[in-house]
GROMACS .gro file of C-alpha atoms in nm:
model
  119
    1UNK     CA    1  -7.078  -8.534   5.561
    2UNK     CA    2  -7.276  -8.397   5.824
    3UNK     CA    3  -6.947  -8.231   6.030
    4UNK     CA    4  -6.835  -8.062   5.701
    5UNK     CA    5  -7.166  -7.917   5.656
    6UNK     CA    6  -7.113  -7.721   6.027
    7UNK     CA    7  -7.239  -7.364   6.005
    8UNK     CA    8  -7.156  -7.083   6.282
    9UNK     CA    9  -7.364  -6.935   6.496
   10UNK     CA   10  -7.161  -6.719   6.766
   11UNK     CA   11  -6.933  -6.917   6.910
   12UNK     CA   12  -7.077  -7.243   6.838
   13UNK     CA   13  -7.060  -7.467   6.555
   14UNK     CA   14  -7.416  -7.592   6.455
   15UNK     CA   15  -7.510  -7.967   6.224
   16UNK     CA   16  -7.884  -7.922   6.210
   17UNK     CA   17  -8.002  -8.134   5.939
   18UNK     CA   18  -8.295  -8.352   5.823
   19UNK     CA   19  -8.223  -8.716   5.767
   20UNK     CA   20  -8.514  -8.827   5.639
   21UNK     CA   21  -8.692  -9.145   5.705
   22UNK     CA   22  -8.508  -9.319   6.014
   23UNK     CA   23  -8.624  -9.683   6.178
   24UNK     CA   24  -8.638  -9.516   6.485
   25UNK     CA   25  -8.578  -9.223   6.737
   26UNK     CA   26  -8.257  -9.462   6.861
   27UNK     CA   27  -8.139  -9.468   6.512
   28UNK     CA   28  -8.116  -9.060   6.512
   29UNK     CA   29  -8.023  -9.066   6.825
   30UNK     CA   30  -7.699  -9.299   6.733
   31UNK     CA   31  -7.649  -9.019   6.408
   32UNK     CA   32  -7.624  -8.742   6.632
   33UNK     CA   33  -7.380  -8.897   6.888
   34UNK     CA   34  -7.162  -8.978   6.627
   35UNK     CA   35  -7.179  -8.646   6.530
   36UNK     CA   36  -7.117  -8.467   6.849
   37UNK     CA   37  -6.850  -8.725   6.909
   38UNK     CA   38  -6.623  -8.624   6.555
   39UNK     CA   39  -6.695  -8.241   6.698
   40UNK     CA   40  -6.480  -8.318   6.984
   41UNK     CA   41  -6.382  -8.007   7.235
   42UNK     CA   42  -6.589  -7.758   6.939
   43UNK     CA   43  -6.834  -7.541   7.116
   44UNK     CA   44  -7.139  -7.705   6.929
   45UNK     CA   45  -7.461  -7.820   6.915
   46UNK     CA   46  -7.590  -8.096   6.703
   47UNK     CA   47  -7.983  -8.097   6.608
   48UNK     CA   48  -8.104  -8.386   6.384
   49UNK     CA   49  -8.447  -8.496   6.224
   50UNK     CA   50  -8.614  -8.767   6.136
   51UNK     CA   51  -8.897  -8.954   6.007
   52UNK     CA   52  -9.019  -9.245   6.194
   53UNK     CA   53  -9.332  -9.410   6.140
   54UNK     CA   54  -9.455  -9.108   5.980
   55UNK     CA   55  -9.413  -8.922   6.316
   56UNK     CA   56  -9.148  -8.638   6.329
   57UNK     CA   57  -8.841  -8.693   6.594
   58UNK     CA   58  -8.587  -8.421   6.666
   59UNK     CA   59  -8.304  -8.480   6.861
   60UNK     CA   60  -8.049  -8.273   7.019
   61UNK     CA   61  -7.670  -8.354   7.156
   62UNK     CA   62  -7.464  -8.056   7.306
   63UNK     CA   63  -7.066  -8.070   7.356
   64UNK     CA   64  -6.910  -8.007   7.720
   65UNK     CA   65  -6.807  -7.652   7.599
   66UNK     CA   66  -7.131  -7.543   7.489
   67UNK     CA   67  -7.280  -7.640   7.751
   68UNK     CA   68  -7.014  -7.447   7.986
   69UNK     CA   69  -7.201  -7.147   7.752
   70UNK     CA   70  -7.499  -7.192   7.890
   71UNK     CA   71  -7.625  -7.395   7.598
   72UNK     CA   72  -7.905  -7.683   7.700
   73UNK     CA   73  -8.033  -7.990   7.454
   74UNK     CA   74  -8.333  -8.015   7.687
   75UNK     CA   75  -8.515  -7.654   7.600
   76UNK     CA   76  -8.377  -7.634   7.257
   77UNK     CA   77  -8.536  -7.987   7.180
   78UNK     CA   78  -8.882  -7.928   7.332
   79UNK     CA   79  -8.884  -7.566   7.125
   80UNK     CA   80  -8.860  -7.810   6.798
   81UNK     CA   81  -9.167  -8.052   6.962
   82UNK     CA   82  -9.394  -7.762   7.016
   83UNK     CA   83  -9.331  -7.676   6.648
   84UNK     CA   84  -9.387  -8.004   6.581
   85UNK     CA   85  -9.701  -8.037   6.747
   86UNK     CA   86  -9.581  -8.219   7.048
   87UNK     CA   87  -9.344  -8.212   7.365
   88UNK     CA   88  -9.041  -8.292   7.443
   89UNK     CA   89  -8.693  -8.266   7.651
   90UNK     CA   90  -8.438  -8.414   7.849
   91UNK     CA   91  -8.105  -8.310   7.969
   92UNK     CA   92  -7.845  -8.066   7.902
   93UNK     CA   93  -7.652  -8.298   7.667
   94UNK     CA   94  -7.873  -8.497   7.462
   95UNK     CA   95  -8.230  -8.451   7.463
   96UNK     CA   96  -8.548  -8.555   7.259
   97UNK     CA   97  -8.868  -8.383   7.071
   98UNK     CA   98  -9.094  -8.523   6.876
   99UNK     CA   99  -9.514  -8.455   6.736
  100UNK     CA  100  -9.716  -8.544   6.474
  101UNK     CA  101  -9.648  -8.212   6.202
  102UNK     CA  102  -9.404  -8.401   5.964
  103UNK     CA  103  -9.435  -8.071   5.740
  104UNK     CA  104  -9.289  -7.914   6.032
  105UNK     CA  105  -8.958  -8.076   6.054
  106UNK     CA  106  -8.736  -7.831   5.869
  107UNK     CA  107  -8.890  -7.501   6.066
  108UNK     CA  108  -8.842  -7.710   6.406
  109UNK     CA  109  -8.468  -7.777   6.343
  110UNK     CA  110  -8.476  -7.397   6.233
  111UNK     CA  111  -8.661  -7.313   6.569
  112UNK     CA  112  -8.325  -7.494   6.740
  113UNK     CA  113  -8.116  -7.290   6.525
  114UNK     CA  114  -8.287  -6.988   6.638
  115UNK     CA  115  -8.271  -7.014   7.024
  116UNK     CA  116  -7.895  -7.050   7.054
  117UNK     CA  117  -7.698  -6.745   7.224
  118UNK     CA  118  -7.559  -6.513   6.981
  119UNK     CA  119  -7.311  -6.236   7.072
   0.00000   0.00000   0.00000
C-alpha cells in the first residue's frame, strides 16, 4: 500500500515510489490521484514512476496544505525530467516529467525527494 509506505520529510508526508511498467503516463497519473486523494488534508506530496513504452514518466500531485507551504508539483517534476534526460512541468498540484534515462528513474524520484522544504 502505497499510503502506508508514507515517509516524513519536515512537515510533509512523502509516497515516492516506482511502479514499474505502466500503459501510460494517464495510468500513473490515475495512481497518484488516488493517492493524494486517500492523503486527504496531510501536508504531502505524492511522486510516482513509471515505465511506458520504455520511456521514463514521473509524475507529481501536491495536497492543498502543502501547497499553502510553498510546495509546487510543477518544479519538483521537471527536477526528475532533467534527471531523466528530458523536461517537464505543469502546475502547482499535479504536474508531469518525463526523458529517455529509464536507469534514471529511482535517482529522479530521489531528486523530488530532495527539493522539498525541510525545517
Amino acid at each position: 500500500d502505497l499510503v502506508a509506505g508514507a515517509r516524513r520529510v519536515g512537515a510533509l508526508s512523502v509516497v515516492a515510489a516506482d511502479l514499474g511498467r505502466a500503459g501510460s503516463a494517464d495510468d500513473v497519473r490515475a495512481v497518484a490521484l488516488k493517492v493524494r486523494e486517500r492523503l486527504g488534508s496531510d501536508a504531502a506530496v505524492v511522486a510516482l514512476g513509471g515505465e511506458v513504452d520504455d520511456r521514463p514518466v514521473v509524475i507529481v500531485a501536491t495536497t492543498e496544505a502543502a501547497r499553502s507551504l510553498g510546495v509546487k508539483a510543477g518544479p519538483l517534476a521537471k527536477a526528475a525530467a532533467t534527471t531523466l534526460g528530458g523536461g517537464g512541468g505543469g502546475r502547482d498540484d499535479l504536474a508531469q516529467g518525463g526523458g529517455s534515462d529509464v536507469s534514471a528513474l529511482a535517482r529522479a524520484l530521489d531528486d523530488v525527494v530532495a527539493g522539498l522544504p525541510r525545517p
